[in-house]
Short mmCIF file of C-alpha atoms and ligand atoms in Angstrom, two decimals:
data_model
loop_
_atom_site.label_atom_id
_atom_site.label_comp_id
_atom_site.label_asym_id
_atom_site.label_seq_id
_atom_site.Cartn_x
_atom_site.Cartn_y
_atom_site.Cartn_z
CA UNK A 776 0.00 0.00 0.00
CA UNK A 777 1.39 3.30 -0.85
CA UNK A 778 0.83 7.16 0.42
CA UNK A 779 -2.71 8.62 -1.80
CA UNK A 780 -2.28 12.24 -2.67
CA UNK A 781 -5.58 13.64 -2.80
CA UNK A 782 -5.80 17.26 -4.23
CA UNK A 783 -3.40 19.12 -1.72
CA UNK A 784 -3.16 16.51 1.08
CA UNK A 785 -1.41 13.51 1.64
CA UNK A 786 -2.89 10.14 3.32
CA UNK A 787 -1.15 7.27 4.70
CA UNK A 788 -2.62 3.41 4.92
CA UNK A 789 -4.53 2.77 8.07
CA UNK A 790 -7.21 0.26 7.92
CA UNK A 791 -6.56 -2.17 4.92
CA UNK A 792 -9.23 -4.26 2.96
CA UNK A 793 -8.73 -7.38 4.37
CA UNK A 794 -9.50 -5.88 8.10
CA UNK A 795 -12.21 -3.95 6.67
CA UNK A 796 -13.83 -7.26 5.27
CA UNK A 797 -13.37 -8.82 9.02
CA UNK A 798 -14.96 -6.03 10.49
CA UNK A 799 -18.19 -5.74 8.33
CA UNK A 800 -18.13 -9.40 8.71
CA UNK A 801 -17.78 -9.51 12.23
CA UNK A 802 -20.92 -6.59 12.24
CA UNK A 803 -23.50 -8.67 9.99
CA UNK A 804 -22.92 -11.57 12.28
CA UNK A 805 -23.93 -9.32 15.46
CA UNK A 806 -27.07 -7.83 13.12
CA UNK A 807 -28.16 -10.93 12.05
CA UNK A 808 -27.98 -13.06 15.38
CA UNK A 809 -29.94 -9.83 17.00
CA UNK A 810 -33.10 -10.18 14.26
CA UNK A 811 -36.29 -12.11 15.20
CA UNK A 812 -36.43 -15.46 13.35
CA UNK A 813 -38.15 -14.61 9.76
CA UNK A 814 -38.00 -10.24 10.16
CA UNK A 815 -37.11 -9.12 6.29
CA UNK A 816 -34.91 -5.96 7.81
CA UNK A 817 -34.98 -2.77 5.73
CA UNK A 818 -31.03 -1.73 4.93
CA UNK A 819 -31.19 2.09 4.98
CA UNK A 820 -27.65 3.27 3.56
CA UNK A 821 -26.40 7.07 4.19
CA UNK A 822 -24.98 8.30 1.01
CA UNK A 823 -22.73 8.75 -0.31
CA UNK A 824 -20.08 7.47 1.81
CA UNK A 825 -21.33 4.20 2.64
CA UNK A 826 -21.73 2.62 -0.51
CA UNK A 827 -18.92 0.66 -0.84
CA UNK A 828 -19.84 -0.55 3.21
CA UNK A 829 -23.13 -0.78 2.21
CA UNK A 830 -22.78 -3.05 -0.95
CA UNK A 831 -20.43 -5.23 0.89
CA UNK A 832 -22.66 -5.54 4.61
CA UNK A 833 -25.59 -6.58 2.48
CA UNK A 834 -23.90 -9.35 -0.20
CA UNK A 835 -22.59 -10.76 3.32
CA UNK A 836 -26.05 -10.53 4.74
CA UNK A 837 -26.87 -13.49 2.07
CA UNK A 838 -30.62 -13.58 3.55
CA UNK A 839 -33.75 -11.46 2.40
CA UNK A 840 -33.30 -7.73 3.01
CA UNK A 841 -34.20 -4.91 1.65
CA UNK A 842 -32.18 -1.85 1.02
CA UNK A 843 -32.80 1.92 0.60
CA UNK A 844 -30.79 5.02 0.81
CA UNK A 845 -31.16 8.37 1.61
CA UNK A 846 -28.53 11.40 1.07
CA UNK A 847 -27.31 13.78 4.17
CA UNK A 848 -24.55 15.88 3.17
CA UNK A 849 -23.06 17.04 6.31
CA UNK A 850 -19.26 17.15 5.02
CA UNK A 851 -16.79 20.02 3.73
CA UNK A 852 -13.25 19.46 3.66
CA UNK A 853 -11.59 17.76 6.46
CA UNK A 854 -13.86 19.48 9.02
CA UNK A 855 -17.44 17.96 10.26
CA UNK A 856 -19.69 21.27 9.55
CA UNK A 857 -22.42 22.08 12.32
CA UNK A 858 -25.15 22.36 9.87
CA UNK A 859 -26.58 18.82 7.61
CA UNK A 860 -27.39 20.54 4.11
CA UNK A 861 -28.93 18.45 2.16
CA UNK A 862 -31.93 15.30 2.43
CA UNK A 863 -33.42 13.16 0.34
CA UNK A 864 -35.51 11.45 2.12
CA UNK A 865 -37.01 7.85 2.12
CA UNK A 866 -40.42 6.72 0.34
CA UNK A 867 -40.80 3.09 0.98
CA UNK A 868 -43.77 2.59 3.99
CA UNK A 869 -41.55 1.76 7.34
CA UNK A 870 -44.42 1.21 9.31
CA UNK A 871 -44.04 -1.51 11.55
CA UNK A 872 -40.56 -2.48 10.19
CA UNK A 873 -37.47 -3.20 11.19
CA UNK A 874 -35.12 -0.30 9.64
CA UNK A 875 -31.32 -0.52 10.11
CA UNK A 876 -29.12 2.28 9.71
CA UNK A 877 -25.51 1.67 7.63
CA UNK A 878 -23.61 4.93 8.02
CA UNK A 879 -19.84 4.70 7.14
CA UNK A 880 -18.51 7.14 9.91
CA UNK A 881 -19.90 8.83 12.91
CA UNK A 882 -17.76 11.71 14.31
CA UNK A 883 -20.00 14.39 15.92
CA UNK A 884 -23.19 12.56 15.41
CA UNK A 885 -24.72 15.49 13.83
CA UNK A 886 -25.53 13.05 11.04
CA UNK A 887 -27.30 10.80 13.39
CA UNK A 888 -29.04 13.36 15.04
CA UNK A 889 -30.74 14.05 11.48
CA UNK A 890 -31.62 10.47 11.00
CA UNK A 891 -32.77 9.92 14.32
CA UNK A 892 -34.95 12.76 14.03
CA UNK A 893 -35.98 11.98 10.52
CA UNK A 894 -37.48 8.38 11.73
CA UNK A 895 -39.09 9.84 14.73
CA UNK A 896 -42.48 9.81 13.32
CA UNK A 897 -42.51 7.00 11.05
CA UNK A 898 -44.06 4.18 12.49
CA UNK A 899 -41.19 1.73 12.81
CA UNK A 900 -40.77 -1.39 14.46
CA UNK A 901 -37.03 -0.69 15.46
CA UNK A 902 -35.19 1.79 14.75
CA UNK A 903 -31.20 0.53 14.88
CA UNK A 904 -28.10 2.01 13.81
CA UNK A 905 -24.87 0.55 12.59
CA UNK A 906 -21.70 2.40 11.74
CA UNK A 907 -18.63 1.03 10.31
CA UNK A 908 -16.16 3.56 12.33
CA UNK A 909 -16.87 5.62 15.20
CA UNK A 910 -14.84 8.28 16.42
CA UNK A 911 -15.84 8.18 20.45
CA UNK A 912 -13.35 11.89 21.07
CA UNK A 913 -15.58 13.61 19.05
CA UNK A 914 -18.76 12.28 19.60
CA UNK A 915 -21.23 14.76 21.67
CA UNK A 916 -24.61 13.36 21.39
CA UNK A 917 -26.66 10.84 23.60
CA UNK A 918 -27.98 8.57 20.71
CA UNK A 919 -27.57 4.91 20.94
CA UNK A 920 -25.33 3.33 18.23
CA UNK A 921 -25.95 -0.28 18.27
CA UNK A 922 -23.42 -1.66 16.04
CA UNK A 923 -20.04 -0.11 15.97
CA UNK A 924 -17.25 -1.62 13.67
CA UNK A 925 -14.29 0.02 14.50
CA UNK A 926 -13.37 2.53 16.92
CA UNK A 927 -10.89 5.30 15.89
CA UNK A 928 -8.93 8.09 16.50
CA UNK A 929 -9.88 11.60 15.32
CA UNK A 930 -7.96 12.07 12.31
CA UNK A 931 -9.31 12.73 8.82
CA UNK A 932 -9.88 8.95 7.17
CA UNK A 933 -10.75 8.59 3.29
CA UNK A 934 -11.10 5.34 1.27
CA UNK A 935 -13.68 2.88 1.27
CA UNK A 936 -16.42 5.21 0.02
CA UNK A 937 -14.97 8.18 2.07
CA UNK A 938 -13.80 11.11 0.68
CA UNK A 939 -11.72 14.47 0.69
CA UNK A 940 -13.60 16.83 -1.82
CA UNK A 941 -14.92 14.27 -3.78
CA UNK A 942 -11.75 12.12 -4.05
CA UNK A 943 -10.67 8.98 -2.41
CA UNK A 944 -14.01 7.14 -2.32
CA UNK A 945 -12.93 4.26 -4.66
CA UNK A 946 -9.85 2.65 -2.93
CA UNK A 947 -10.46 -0.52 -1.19
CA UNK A 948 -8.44 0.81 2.29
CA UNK A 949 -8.99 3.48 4.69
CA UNK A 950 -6.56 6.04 4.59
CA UNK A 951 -5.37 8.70 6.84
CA UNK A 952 -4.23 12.08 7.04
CA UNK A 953 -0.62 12.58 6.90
CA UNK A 954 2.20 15.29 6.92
CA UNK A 955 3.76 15.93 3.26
CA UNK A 956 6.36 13.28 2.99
CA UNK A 957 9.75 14.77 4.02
CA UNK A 958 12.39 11.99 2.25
CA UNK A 959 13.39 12.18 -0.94
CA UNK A 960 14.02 8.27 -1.93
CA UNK A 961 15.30 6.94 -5.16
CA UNK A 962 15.66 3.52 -6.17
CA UNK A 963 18.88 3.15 -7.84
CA UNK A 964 18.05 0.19 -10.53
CA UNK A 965 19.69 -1.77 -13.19
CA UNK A 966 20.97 -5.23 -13.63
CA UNK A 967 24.22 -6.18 -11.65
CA UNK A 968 27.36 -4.26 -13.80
CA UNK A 969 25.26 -1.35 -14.86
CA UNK A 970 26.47 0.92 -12.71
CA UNK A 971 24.68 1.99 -9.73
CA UNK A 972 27.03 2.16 -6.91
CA UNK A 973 29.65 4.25 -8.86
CA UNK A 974 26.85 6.55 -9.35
CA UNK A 975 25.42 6.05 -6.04
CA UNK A 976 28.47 7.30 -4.63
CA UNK A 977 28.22 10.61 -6.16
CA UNK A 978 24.53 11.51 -5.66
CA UNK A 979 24.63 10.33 -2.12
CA UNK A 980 26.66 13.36 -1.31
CA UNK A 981 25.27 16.35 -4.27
CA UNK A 982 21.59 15.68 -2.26
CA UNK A 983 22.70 14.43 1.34
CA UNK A 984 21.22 10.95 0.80
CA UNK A 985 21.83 7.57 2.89
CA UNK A 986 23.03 5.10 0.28
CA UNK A 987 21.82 1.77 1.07
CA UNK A 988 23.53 -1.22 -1.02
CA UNK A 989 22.09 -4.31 -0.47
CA UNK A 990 24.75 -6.53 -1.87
CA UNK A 991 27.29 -4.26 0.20
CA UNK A 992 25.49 -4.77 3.81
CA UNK A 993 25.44 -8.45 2.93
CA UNK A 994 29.54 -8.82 2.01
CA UNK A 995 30.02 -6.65 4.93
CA UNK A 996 28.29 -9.75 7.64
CA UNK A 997 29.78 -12.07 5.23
CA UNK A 998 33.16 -10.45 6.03
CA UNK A 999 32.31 -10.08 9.82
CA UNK A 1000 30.90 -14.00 9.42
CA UNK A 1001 27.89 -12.90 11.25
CA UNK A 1002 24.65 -15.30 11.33
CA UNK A 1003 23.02 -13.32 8.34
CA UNK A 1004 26.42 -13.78 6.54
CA UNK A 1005 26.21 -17.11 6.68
CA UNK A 1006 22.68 -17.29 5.61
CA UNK A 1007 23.43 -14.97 2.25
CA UNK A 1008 26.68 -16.18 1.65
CA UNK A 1009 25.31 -19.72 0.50
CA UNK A 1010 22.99 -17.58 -2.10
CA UNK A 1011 25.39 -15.19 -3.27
CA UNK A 1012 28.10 -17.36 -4.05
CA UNK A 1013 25.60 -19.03 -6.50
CA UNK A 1014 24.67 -15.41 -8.17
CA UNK A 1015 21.30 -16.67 -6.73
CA UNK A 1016 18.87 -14.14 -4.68
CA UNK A 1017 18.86 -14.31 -0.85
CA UNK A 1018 15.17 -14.53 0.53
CA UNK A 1019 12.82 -11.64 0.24
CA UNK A 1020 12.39 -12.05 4.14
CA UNK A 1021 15.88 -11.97 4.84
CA UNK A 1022 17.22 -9.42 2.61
CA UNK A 1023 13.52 -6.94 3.61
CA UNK A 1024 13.96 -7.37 7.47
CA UNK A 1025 17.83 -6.17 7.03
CA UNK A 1026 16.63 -3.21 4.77
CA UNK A 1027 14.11 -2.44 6.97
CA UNK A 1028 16.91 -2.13 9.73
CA UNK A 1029 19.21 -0.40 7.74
CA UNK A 1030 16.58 2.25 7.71
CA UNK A 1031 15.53 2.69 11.10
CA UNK A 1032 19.30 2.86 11.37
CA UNK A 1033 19.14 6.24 9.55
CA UNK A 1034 15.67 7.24 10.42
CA UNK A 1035 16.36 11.42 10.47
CA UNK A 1036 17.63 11.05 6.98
CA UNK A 1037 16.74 13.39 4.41
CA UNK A 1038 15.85 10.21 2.10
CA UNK A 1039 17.68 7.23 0.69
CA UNK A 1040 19.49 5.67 -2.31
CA UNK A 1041 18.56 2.29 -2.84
CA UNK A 1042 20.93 0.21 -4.78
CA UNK A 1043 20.10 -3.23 -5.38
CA UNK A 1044 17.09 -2.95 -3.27
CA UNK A 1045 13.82 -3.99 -4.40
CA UNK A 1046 14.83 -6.70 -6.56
CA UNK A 1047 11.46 -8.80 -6.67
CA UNK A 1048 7.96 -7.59 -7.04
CA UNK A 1049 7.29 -8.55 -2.94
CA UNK A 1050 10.30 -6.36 -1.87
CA UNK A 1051 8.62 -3.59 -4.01
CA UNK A 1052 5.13 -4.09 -1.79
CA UNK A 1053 7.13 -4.65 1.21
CA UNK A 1054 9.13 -1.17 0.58
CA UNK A 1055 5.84 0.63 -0.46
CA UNK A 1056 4.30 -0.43 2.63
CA UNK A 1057 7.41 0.09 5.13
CA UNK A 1058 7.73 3.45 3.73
CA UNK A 1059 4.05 4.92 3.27
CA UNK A 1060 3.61 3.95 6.61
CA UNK A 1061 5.83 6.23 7.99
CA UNK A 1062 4.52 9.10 5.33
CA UNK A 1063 6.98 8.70 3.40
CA UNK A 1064 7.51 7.34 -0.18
CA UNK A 1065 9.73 6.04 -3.30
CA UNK A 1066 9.99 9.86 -5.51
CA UNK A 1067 11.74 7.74 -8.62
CA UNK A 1068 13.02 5.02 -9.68
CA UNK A 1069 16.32 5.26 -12.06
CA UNK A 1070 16.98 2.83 -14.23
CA UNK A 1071 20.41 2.36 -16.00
CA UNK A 1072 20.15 0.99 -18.96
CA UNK A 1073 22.75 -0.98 -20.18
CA UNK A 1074 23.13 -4.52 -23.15
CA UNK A 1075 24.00 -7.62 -21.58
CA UNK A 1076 26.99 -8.14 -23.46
CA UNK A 1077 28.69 -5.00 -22.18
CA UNK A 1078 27.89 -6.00 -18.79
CA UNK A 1079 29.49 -9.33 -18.59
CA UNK A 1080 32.91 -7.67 -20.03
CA UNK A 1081 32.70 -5.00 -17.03
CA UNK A 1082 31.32 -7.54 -14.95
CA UNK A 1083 34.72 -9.84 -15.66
CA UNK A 1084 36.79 -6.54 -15.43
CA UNK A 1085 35.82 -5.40 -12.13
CA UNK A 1086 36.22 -8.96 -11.35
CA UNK A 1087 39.90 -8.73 -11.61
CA UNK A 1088 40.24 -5.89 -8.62
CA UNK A 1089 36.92 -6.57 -6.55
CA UNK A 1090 38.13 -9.17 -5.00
CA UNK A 1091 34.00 -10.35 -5.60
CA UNK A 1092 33.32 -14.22 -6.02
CA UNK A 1093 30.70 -13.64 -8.08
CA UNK A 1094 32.41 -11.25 -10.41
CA UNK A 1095 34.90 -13.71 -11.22
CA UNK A 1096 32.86 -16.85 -13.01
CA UNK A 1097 31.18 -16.15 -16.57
CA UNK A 1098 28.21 -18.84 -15.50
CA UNK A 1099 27.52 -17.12 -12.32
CA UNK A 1100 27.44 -14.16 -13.68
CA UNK A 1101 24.93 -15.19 -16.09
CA UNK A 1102 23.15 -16.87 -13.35
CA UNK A 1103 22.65 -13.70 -11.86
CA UNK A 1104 21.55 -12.25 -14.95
CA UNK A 1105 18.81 -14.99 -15.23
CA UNK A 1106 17.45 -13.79 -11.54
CA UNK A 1107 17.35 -10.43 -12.65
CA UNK A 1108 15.62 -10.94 -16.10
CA UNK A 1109 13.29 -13.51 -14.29
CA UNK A 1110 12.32 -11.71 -10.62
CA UNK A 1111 13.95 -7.93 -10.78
CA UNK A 1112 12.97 -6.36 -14.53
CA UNK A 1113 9.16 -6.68 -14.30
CA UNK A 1114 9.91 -4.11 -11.63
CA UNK A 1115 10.11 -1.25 -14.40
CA UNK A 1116 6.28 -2.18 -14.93
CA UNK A 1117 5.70 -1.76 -11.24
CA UNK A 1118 7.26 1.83 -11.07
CA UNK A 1119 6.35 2.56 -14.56
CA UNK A 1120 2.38 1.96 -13.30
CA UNK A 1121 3.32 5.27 -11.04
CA UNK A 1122 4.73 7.20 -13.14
CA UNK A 1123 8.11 6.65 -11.36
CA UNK A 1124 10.16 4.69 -13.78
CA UNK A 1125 13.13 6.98 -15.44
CA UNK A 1126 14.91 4.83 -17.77
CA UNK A 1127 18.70 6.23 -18.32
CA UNK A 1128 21.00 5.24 -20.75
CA UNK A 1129 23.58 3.39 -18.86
CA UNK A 1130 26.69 3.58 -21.74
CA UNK A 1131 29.23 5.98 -21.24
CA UNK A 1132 31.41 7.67 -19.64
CA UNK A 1133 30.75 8.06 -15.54
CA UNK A 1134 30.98 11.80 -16.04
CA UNK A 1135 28.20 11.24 -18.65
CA UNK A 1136 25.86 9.28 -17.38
CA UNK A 1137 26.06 10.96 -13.86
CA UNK A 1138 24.83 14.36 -16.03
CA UNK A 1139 21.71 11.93 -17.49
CA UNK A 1140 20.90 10.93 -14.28
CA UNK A 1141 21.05 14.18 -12.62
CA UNK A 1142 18.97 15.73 -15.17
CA UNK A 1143 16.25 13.41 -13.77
CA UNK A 1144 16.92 14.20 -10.30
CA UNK A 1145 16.61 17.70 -11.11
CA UNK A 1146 12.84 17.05 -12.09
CA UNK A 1147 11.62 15.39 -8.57
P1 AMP B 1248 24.91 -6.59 -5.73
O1 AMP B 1248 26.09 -6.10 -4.97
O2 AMP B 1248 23.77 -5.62 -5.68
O3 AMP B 1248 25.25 -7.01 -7.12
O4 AMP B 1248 24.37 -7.90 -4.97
C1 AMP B 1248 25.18 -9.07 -4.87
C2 AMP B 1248 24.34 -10.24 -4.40
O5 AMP B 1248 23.74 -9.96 -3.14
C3 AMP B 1248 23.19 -10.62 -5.30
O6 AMP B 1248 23.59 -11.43 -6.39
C4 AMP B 1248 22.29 -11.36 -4.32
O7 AMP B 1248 22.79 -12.65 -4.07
C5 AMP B 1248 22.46 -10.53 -3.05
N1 AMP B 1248 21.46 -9.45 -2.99
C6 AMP B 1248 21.70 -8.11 -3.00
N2 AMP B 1248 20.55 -7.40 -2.93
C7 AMP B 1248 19.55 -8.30 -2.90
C8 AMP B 1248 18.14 -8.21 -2.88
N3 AMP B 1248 17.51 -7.01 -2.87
N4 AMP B 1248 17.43 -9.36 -2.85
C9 AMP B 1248 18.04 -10.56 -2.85
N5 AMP B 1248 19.35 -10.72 -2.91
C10 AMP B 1248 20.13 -9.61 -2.93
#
C-alpha cells in the first residue's frame, strides 16, 4: 500500500481491505444473530459514503433484506460542519418495520441526530443504527449506536467510500491524514554491472542521501561472518537471490538505522515484485515514499565484459565466473525487470541510458533528479 495524494493533502494506509472485510463481517454476524427469526430488515444506507460498506454488509447478509438510501450531506473538507445541508428522504412505507441504519462514519453525530430525528415519526418497528467507524473523542450526542465496527482516533480517514472533496471514495483501504512526505528516496536500478554504486556514490553526497547497497550490507556480515552472513553467503556465491524475508527485514533495519535522513538511495534494493510491496508499505507507513526510480540501462553483453573486469580488482566471487554471472543475470531478467512495470504503473520509472562515460551518465541521471 502506498501514500494517496488527494488534491493538496497527503494520506497514509490505516485500515486495509482485508480488516475492513473482518470487520463488516464480524458486524453482519452481530445484526443478524440480534433479528427475530423470519423479520425481512430494511437496509437504509447514508450516502454517499457508505456505498462501498453498504454493498459489501448486504452481499454478506446473504438472507432477504431490503435496502434503501437516503442522502445527508453534512461534510466540507476535512472538518465535520455544524449544519446537515442536504436530504433526500425515504419513500418506501416503514411502518411496523425493522429499519437498520448503515452509516460509514460517525464523528459528531450530527448526522445521526438528522436520522434519528428523521425516523421519529414513522411508524417503525425498530429503529437501529450501525456504523462502520466511530470516532468516540468527538462524539457529543446521547444517541444509541448499536453496532459499531471500529473505533478510531480523530484524524481525517478517506477510502472505502470516504472522501476528501470528492476524491478517495474508490480505494479498497482506509486512509489517513498525513504530513507531506519529508524523504526524498530513489531507487537506484539496473541489472548487476550497470552501474549503480559508482553513481550512487556521487549523488549520495550532491543531495545528502543515505546510500543503502544491499549486496554491500550483505559482504560486509559475510566479512564479519555474522549469522546473516552465513545465511546470504550460500545464495550469493551461487549469483542466486537471498530470501525476500531476509534481505527486507535487514533493509528495513538499515533504515531505522538512519531514520532522520533526508531520504535514501537504494541500490540493489527492491529486486522482486514482494520487496517492491514490502518497501511501499514500510515506507508509506511512515509518510513517506519512493519519488523515482532510475533505471540504467545498459546490453547484456557489455555488462558481462565490465562484470569480468571489475572482477579482476573486486576481490568479488561472483564477479569472477562467466556462468555465475549469467546466473545472476537470469534472476534479474526472471524476478527484478518486471519491476520497471511496477514503477512505470506510477509514473516513477526513469529509464537512463547506462553507456558511457561516468561523467556522462552521472549528467543523465542528474537531469532526472533535477525534475523530482
Ligand atoms: P549486488 O552487490 O547488488 O550485485 O548484490 C550481490 C548479491 O547480493 C546478489 O547477487 C544477491 O545474491 C544478493 N542481494 C543483494 N541485494 C539483494 C536483494 N535485494 N534481494 C536478494 N538478494 C540480494
Amino acid at each position: 500500500m502506498k501514500l494517496l495524494k488527494l488534491h493538496d493533502l497527503y494520506f497514509k494506509p490505516y485500515i486495509s481491505k482485508e480488516e475492513i472485510a473482518d470487520i463488516v463481517r464480524f458486524m453482519v454476524k452481530q445484526v443478524k444473530a440480534d433479528l427475530p427469526k423470519g423479520e425481512v430488515p430494511i437496509f437504509v444506507g447514508i450516502l454517499n459514503g457508505c456505498f462501498l460498506f453498504a454493498a459489501d454488509f448486504i452481499r454478506e447478509f446473504n438472507g432477504n433484506c431490503e435496502i434503501s438510501f437516503v442522502k445527508l450531506a453534512s461534510y466540507q473538507g476535512t472538518t465535520s460542519t455544524e449544519k446537515v445541508r442536504e436530504l433526500v428522504g425515504i419513500n418506501e412505507d416503514l411502518t411496523g418495520r425493522t429499519v437498520i441504519i448503515l452509516e460509514d462514519i460517525i464523528d459528531t453525530g450530527n448526522t445521526l441526530q438528522e436520522i434519528y430525528n428523521i425516523f421519529r415519526d414513522k411508524k417503525v418497528k425498530q429503529l437501529k443504527v450501525a456504523s462502520l467507524f466511530f470516532k468516540p473523542d468527538v462524539f457529543r450526542k446521547e444517541l444509541p449506536i448499536d453496532y459499531i465496527g471500529k473505533s478510531i482516533e480523530d484524524k481525517f480517514i478517506v477510502g472505502y467510500g470516504l472522501d476528501y472533496n470528492n476524491l478517495g471514495r474508490n480505494y479498497a483501504a482506509i486512509y489517513q491524514l498525513t504530513t507531506p512526505p519529508k524523504m526524498k528516496n530513489i531507487v537506484l536500478f539496473g541489472p548487476p554491472g550497470a552501474g549503480k554504486g559508482t553513481q550512487a556514490e556521487f549523488f549520495k553526497k550532491m543531495y545528502n542521501l543515505v546510500h543503502i547497497s544491499t549486496g554491500d550490507v550483505f559482504r560486509f556480515n559475510i566479512k564479519n561472518e555474522t549469522e546473516l552472513g552465513l545465511l546470504a553467503k550460500e545464495y550469493m556465491d551461487k549469483g542466486d537471490l537471498v530470501p525476500d524475508e531476509v534481505t527486507i527485514n535487514m533493509l528495513k533495519e538499515e533504515v531505522t538505522k538512519n531514520n532522520n535522513a533526508k531520504g535514501f538511495i537504494f541500490d540493489g534494493f527492491p529486486r522482486t515484485e514482494s520487496q517492491a510491496k514490502a518497501l511501499d508499505a514500510f515506507l508509506s507507513d511512515k509518510g513517506e515514499q519512493i519519488n523515482a526510480m532510475i533505471a540504467l540501462e545498459v546490453p547484456e553483453d557489455i555488462l558481462v565484459k565490465r562484470l569480468l573486469e571489475r572482477g579482476k580488482t573486486s576481490g568479488r566471487t561472483d564477479d569472477t565466473d562467466e556462468a555465475k554471472i549469467r546466473n545472476r543475470f537470469n534472476e534479474y531478467n526472471t524476478k527484478t525487470a518486471i519491476l520497471k512495470d511496477y514503477f512505470n504503473a506510477q509514473n516513477k520509472y526513469f529509464g537512463i541510458n547506462g553507456v558511457g562515460s561516468i561523467e556522462e551518465i552521472t549528467q543523465r541521471i542528474a537531469k532526472v533528479f533535477d525534475t523530482l
